Tab-separated table of C-alpha atoms in Angstrom:
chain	number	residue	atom	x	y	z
A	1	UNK	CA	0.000	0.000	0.000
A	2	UNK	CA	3.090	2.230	1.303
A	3	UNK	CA	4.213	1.682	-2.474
A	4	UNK	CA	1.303	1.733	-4.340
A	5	UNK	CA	1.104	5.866	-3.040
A	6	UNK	CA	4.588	6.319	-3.474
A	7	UNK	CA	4.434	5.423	-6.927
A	8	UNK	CA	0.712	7.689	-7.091
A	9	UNK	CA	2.587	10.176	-6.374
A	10	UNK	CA	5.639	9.986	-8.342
A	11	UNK	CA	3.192	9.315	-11.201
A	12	UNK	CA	1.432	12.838	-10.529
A	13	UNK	CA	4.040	14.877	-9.915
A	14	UNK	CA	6.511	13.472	-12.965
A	15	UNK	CA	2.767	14.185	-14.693
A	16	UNK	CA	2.300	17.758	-13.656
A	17	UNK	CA	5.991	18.882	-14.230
A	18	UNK	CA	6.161	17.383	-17.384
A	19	UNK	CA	2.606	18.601	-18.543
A	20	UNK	CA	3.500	21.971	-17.100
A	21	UNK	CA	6.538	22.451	-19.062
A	22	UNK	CA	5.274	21.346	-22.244
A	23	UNK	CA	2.790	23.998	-22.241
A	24	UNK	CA	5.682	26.763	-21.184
A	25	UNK	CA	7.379	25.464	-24.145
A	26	UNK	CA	4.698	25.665	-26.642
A	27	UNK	CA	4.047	29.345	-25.624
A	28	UNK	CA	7.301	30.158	-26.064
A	29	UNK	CA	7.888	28.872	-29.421
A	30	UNK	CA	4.613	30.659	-30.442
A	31	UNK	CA	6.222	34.009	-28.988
A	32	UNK	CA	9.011	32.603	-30.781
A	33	UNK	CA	7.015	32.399	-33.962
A	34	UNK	CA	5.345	35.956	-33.627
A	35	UNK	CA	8.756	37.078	-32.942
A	36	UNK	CA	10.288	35.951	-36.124
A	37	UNK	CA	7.803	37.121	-38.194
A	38	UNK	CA	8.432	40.709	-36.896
A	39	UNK	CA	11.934	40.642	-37.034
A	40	UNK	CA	12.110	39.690	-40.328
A	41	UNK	CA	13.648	41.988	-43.119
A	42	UNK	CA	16.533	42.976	-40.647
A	43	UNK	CA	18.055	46.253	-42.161
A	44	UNK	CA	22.320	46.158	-42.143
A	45	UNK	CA	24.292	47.974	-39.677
A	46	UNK	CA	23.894	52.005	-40.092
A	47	UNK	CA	27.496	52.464	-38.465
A	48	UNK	CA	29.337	48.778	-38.925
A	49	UNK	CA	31.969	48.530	-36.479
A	50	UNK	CA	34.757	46.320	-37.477
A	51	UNK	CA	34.914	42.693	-36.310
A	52	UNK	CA	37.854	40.112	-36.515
A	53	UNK	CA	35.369	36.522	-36.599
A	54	UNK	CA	37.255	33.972	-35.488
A	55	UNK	CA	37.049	30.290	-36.747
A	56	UNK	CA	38.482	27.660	-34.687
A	57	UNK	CA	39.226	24.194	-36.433
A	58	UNK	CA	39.968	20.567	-35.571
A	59	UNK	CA	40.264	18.366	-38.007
A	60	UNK	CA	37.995	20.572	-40.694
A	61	UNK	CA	39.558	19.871	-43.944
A	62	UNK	CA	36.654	19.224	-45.994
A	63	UNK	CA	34.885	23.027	-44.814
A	64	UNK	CA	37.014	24.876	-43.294
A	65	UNK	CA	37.910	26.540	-46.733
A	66	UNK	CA	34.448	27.049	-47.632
A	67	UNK	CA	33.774	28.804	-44.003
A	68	UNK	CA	36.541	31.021	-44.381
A	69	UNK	CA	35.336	32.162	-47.608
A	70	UNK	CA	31.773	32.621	-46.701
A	71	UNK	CA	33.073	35.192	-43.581
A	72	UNK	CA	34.916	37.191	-46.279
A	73	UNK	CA	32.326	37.263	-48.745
A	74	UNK	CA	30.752	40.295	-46.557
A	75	UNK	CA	29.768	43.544	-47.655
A	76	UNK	CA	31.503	44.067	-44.035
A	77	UNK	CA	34.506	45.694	-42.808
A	78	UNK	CA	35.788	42.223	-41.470
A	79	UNK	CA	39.156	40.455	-41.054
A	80	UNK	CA	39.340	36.352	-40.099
A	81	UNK	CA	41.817	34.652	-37.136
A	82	UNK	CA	41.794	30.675	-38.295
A	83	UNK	CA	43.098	28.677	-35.368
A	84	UNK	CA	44.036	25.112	-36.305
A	85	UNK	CA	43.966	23.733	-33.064
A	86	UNK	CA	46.127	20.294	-33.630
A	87	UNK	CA	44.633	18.693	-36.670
A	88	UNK	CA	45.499	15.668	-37.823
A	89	UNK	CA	44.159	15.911	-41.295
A	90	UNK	CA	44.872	17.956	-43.545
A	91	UNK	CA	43.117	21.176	-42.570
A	92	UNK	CA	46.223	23.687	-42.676
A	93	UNK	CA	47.614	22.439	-45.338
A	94	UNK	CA	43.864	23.110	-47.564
A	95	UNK	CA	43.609	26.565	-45.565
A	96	UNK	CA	47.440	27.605	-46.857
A	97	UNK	CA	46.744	26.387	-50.292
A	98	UNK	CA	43.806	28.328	-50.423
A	99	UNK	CA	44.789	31.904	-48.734
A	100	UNK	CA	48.437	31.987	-50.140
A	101	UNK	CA	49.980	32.058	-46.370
A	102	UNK	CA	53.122	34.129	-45.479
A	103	UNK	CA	54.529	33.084	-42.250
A	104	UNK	CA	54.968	35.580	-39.392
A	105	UNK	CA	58.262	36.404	-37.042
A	106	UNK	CA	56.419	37.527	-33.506
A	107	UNK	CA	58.180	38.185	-30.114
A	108	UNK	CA	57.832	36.334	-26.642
A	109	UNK	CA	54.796	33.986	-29.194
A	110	UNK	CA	55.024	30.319	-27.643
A	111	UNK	CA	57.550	27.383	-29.135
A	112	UNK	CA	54.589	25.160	-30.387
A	113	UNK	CA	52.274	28.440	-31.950
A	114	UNK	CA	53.020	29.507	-35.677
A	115	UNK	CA	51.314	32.602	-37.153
A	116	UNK	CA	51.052	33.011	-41.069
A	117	UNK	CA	49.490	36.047	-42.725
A	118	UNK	CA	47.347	35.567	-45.826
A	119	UNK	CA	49.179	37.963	-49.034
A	120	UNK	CA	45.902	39.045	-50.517
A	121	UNK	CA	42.986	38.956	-48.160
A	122	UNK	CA	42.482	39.997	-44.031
A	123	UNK	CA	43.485	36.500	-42.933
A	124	UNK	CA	45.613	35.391	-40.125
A	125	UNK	CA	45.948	31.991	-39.694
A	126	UNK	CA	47.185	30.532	-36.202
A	127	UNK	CA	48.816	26.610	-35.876
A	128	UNK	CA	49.118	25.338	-32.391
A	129	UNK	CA	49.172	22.378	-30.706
A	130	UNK	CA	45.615	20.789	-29.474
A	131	UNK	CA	44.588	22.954	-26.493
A	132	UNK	CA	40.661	22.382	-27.056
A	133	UNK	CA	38.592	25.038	-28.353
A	134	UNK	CA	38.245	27.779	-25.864
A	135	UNK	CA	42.150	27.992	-25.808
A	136	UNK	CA	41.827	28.660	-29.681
A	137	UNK	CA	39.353	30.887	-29.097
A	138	UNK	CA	40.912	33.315	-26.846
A	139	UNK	CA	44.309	32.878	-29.279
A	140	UNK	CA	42.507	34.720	-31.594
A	141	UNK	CA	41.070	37.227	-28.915
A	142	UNK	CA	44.414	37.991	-27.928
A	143	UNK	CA	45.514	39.505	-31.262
A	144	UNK	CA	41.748	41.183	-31.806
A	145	UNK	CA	42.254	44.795	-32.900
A	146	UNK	CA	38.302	45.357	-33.772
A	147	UNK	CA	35.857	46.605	-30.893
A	148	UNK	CA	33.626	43.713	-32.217
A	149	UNK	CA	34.358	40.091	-31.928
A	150	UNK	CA	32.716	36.856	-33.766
A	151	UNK	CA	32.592	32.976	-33.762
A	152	UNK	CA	31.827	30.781	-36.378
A	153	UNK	CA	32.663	26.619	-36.261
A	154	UNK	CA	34.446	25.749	-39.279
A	155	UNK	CA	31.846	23.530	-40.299
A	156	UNK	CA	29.386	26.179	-40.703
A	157	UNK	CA	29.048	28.292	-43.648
A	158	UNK	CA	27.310	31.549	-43.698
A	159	UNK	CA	25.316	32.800	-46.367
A	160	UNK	CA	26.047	35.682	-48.465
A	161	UNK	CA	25.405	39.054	-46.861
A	162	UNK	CA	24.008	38.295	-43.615
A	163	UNK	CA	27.096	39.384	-41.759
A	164	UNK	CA	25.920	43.005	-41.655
A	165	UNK	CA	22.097	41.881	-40.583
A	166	UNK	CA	23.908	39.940	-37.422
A	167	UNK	CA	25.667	43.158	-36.647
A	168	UNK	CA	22.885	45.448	-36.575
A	169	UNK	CA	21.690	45.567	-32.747
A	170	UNK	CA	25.215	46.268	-32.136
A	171	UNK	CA	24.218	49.910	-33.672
A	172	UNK	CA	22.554	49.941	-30.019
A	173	UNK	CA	24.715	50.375	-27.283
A	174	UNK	CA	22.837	47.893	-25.071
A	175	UNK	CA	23.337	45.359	-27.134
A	176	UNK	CA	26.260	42.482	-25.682
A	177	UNK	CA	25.613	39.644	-27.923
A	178	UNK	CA	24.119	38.379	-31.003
A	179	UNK	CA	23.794	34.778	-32.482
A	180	UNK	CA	22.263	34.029	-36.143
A	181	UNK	CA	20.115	31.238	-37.086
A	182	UNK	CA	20.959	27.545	-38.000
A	183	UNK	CA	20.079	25.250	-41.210
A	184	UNK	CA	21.455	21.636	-40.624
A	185	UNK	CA	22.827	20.764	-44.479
A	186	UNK	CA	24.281	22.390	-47.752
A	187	UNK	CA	23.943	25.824	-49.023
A	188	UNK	CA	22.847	26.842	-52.248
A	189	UNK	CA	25.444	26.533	-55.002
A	190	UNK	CA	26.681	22.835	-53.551
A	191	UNK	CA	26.615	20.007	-56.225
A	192	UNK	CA	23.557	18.470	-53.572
A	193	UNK	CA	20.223	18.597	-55.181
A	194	UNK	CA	18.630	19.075	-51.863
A	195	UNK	CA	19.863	21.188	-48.585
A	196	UNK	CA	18.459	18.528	-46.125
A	197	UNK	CA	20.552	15.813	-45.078
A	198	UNK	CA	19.380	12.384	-45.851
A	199	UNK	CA	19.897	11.303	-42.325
A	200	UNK	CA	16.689	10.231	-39.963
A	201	UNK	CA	18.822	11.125	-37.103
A	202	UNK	CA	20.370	14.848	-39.087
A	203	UNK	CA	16.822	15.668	-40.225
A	204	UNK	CA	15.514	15.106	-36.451
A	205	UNK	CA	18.302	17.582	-35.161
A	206	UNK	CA	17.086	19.795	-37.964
A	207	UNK	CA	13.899	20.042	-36.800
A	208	UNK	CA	15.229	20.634	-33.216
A	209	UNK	CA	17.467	23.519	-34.182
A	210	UNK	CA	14.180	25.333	-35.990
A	211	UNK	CA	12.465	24.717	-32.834
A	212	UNK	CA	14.416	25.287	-29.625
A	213	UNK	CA	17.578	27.471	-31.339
A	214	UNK	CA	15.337	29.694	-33.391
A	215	UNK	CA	12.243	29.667	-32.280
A	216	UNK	CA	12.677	29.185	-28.506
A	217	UNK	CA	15.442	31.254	-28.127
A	218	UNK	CA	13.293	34.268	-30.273
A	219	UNK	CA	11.029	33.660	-27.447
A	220	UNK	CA	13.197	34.150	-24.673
A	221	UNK	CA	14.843	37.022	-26.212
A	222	UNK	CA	11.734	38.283	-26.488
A	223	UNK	CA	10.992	38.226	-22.752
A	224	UNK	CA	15.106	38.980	-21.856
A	225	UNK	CA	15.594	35.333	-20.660
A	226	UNK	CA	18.312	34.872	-23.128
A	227	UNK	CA	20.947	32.973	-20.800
A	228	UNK	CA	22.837	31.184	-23.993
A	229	UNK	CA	24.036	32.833	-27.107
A	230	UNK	CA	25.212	29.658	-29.681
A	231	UNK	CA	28.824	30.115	-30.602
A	232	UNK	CA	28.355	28.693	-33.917
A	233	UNK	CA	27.256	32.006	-35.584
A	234	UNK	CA	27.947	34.560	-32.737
A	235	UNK	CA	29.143	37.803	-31.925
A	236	UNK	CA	30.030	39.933	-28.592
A	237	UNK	CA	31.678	43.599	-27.719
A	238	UNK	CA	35.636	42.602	-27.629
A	239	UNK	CA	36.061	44.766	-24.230
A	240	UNK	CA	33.549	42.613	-22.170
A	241	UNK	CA	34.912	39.450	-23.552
A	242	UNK	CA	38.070	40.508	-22.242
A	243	UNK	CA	36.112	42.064	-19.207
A	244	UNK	CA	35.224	38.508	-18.159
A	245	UNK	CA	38.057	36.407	-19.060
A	246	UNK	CA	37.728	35.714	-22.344
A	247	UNK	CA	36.684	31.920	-23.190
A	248	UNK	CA	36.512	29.356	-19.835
A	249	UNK	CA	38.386	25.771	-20.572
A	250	UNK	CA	34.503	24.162	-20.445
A	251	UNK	CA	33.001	21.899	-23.042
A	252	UNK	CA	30.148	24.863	-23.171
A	253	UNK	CA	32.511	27.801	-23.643
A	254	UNK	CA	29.442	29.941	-25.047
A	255	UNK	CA	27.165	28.998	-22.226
A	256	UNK	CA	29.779	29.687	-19.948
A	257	UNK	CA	30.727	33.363	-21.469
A	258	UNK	CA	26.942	34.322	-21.823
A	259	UNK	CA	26.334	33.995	-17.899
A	260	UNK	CA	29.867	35.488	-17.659
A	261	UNK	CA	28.753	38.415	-19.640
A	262	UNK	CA	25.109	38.688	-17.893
A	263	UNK	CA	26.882	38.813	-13.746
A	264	UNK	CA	29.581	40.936	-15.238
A	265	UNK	CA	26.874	43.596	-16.917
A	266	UNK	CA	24.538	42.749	-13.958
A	267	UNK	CA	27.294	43.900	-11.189
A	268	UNK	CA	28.626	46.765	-12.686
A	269	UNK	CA	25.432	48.307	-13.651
A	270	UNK	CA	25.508	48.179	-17.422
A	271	UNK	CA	22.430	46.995	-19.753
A	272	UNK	CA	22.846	43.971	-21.392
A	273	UNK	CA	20.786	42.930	-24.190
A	274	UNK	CA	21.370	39.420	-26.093
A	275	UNK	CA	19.745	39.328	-29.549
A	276	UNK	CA	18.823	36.729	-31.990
A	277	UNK	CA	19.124	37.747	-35.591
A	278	UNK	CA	16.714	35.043	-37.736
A	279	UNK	CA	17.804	37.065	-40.971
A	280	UNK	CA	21.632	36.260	-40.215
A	281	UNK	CA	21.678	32.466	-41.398
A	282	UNK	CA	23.920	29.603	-41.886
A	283	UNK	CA	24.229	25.834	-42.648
A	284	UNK	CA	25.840	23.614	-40.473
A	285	UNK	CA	26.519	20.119	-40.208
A	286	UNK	CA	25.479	17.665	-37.013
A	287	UNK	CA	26.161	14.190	-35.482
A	288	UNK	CA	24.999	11.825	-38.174
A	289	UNK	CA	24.387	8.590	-36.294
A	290	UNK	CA	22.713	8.219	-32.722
A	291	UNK	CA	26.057	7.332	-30.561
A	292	UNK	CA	28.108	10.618	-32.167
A	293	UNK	CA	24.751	12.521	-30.782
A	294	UNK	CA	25.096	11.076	-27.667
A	295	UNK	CA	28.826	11.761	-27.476
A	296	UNK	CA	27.711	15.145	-28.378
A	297	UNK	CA	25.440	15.621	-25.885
A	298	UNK	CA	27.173	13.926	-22.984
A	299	UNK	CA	29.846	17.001	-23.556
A	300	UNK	CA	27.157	19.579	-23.471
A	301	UNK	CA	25.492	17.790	-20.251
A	302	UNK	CA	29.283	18.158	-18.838
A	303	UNK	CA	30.153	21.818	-19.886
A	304	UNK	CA	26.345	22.657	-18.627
A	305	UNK	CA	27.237	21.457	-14.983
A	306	UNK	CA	30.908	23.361	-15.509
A	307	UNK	CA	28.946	26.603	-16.508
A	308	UNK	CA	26.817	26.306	-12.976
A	309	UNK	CA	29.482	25.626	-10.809
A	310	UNK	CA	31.650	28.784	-12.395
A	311	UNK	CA	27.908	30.779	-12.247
A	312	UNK	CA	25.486	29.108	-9.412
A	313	UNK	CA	25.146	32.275	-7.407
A	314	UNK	CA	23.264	34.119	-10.226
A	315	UNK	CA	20.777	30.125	-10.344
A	316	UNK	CA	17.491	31.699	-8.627
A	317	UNK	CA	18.901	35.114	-7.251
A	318	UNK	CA	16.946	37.955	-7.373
A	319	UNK	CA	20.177	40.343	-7.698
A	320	UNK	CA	20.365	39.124	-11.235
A	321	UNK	CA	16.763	40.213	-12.043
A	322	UNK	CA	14.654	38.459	-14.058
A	323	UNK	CA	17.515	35.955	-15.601
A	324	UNK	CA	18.599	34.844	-12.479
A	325	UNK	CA	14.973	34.237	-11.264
A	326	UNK	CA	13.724	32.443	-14.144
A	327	UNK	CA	15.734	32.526	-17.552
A	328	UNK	CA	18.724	29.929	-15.829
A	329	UNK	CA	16.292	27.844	-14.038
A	330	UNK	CA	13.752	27.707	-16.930
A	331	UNK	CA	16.946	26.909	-19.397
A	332	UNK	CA	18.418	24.196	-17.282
A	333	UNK	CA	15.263	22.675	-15.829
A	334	UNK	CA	14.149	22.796	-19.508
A	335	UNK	CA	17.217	20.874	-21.692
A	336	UNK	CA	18.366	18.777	-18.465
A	337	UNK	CA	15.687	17.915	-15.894
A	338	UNK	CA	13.281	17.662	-18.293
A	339	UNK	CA	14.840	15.030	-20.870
A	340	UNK	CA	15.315	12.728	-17.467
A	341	UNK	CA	11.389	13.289	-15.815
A	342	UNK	CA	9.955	12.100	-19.606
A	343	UNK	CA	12.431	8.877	-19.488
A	344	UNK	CA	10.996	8.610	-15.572
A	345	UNK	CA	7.746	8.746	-16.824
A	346	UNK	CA	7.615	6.469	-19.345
A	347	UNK	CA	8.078	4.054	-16.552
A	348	UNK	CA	6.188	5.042	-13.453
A	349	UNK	CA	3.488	6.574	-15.612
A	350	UNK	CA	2.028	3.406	-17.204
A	351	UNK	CA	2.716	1.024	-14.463
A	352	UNK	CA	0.824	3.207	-11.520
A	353	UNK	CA	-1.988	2.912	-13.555
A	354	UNK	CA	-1.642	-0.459	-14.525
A	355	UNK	CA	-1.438	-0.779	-10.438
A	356	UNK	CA	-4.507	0.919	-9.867
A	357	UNK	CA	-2.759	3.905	-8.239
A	358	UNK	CA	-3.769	6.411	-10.242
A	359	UNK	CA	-7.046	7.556	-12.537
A	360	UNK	CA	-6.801	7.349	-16.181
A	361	UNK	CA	-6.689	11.307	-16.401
A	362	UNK	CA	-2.834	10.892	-15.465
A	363	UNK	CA	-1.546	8.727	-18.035
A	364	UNK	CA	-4.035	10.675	-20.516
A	365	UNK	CA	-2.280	13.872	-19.362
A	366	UNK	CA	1.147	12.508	-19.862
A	367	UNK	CA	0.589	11.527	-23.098
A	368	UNK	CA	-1.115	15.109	-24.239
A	369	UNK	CA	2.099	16.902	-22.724
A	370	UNK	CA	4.398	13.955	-24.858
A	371	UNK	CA	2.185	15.176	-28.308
A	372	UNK	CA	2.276	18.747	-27.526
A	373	UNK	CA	6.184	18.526	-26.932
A	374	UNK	CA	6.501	16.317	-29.613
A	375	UNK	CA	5.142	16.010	-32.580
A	376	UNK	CA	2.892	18.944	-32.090
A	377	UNK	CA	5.568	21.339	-31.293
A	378	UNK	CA	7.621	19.941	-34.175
A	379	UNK	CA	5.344	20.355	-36.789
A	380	UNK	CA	4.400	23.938	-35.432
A	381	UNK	CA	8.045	24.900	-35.986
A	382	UNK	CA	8.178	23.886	-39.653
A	383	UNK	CA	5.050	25.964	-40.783
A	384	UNK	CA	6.054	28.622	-38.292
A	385	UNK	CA	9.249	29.004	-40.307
A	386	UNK	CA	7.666	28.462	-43.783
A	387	UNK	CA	8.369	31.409	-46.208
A	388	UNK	CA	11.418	33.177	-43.522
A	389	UNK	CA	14.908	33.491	-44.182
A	390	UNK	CA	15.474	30.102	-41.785
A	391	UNK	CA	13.028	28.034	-43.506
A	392	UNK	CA	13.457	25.632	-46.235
A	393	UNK	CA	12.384	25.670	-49.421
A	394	UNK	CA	8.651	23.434	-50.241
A	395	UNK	CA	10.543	19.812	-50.598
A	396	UNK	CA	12.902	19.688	-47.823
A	397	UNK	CA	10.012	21.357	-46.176
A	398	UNK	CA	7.670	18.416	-47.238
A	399	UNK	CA	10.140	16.082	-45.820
A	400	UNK	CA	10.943	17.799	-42.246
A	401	UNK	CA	7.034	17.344	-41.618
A	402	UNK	CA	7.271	13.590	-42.524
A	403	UNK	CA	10.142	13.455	-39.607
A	404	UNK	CA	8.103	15.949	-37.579
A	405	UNK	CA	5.012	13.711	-37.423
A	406	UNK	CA	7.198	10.747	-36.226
A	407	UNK	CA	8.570	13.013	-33.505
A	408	UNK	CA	7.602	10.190	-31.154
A	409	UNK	CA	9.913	7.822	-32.862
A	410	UNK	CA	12.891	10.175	-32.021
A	411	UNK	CA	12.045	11.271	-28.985
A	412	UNK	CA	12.654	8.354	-26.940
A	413	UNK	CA	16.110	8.288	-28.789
A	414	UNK	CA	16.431	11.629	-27.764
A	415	UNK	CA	15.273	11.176	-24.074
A	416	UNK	CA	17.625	7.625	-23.813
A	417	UNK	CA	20.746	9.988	-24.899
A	418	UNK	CA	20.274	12.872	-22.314
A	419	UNK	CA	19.711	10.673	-19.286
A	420	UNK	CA	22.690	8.408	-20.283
A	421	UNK	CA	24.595	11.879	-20.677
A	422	UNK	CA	23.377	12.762	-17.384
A	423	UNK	CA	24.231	9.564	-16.073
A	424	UNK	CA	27.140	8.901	-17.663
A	425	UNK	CA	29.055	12.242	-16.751
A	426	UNK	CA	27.652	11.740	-12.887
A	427	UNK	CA	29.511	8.438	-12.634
A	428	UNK	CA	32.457	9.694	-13.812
């Protein structure tokens, strides 16, 4: 009997949180929605600053040409800092063919770090030994001459002229941070007849990224809950970077810097506004298979915990206003706790009621939050995007609501890989 209620109430409250935050999430995709439909037709900067974007690389051989070119195919005052961070391919070595590389004599510069300067175009190009990410990053800060700084994965490729359209809010001086928008696949111009990965597993992701990096994060911007600015497509004011610390040695370096930047602005009194551009797009490429998503993941589950134990004051506390209150809670409750209380209650769900323990109207609720945070959701965030900048065009369109209709199919895949993350990192 002691366990039958136990369970009851597992059951219920696994039932109500889940139910609960479903329904927060489909409101703030639809703000999300709204959102992008009125920021759409974002006008260049009126008074571009100059940025140095700079494009770390590991192993990148087969895009990290095409990235480079993309950043300098900008009607933008812009120069590039390409850090090849260790490869083991062949990534410098396409990179120098490409760019025509000079080397570069500089004083008290470490034994294993080699500069090169490109003859004809504003590239520097940085060799080093494999020091992870955030220690190419802020190699690149360090020689930053611009008042604007910018990040872009070398397996991302911007599209023509959207550079300037990223840059705008910076023409306000509250503005701290800006991230564009994210197509999984190929641009236009490939030798692909279709942008849209052929992948279950890519297309899935795809989906994902129109709903919770696009229109979610439209949504929180919307509100000021932005607590994450994506470092694939990204840009920040070089003297707070510095201000902070530059990059933190985390598997979530732009998590980490984003919280950085809010306390920083927070506690010395300054405004800070993060803004999502939906105009400034680019492709880029994901995990293709199901264990490379959960290797992915399991880092991002790791660098999340990192990024609260550098920033746990600001979890809850009022001093940080409104993001402290409920933008970090809401974003970590949201793509950690949640993920785990689904995979609880596709357990303890089913069998209370198979138990007798609880009424029908649980497991029916349960599975109405599952469909309106599935497939629901999903399928919103295709025709939400249909005819924007970030949508596709009518076939891969066609296609993503074929996958978005199976949600339910992927998201137990999806819900299996973020409790093992979870797992996984705690037992280490």
């Amino acid at each position: 009997m002691v366990l039958l209620d136990v369970l009851a109430t597992l059951a219920i409250a696994v039932t109500a949180f889940y139910l609960l935050f479903a329904i927060i999430h489909l409101v703030v995709i639809g703000v999300g929605a709204v959102e992008l439909r009125r920021r759409s037709g974002t006008n260049p900067s009126k008074t571009p600053s100059p940025i140095t974007v700079a494009i770390p690389a590991y192993n990148e051989q087969q895009t990290a040409v095409e990235a480079v070119s993309a950043v300098l195919n900008q009607s933008y005052p812009v120069s590039v800092v390409f850090i090849d961070d260790g490869s083991s391919d062949r990534t410098f070595e396409a990179v120098s063919g490409a760019f025509d590389l000079n080397p570069l004599t500089v004083t008290d510069q470490p034994a294993d770090v080699e500069r090169f300067e490109a003859q004809d175009e504003p590239v520097t190009v940085i060799r080093q030994e494999n020091r992870g990410k955030s220690a190419a990053l802020n190699r690149a800060l360090e020689v930053c001459e611009t008042p604007l700084f910018g990040v872009v994965d070398a397996d991302t490729i911007i599209e023509p002229e959207t550079l300037p359209k990223l840059l705008a809010p910076f023409d306000n001086d509250e503005t701290v941070a800006c991230e564009g928008s994210f197509r999984v696949g190929t641009p236009a111009g490939s030798d692909d007849e279709s942008h849209l990965p052929a992948s279950w597993v890519e297309r899935n992701q795809a989906i994902e990224h129109l709903r919770a990096l696009i229109l979610r994060q439209l949504g929180r911007a919307r509100a000021d809950l932005m607590v994450h600015v994506f470092g694939g497509y990204s840009a920040f004011r070089t003297e707070l970077v510095r201000a902070v610390g530059g990059f933190a040695p985390v598997e979530t370096e732009d998590f980490n810097l984003a919280l950085a930047l809010r306390r920083h602005c927070r506690e010395t009194g300054r405004q800070c506004r993060f803004v999502h551009v939906p105009d400034a797009v680019a492709w880029t490429q994901v995990p293709p298979t199901p264990r490379a998503v959960a290797d992915q993941r399991e880092r991002w589950v790791r660098g999340t915990v990192q990024t609260v134990q550098n920033h746990g004051r600001v979890f809850g506390n009022p001093r940080y206003g409104r993001v402290g209150v409920l933008g970090v809670p809401y974003f970590l409750l949201g793509e950690v706790g949640w993920p785990m209380v689904e995979g609880v209650g596709y357990l303890v769900v089913p069998a209370a009621w198979l138990l007798g323990a609880v009424p029908p109207i649980v497991p029916i609720a349960f599975f109405a939050g599952l469909l309106a945070a599935g497939p629901i959701a999903s399928v919103f965030a295709v025709l939400a995007t249909r005819g924007t900048d970030v949508g596709y065009d009518s076939t891969d369109r066609r296609t993503l609501l074929k996958t978005a209709a199976g949600d339910r199919l992927w998201r137990p895949v999806q819900v299996s890989i973020g409790s093992y993350s979870v797992v996984d990192y705690l037992r280490r």
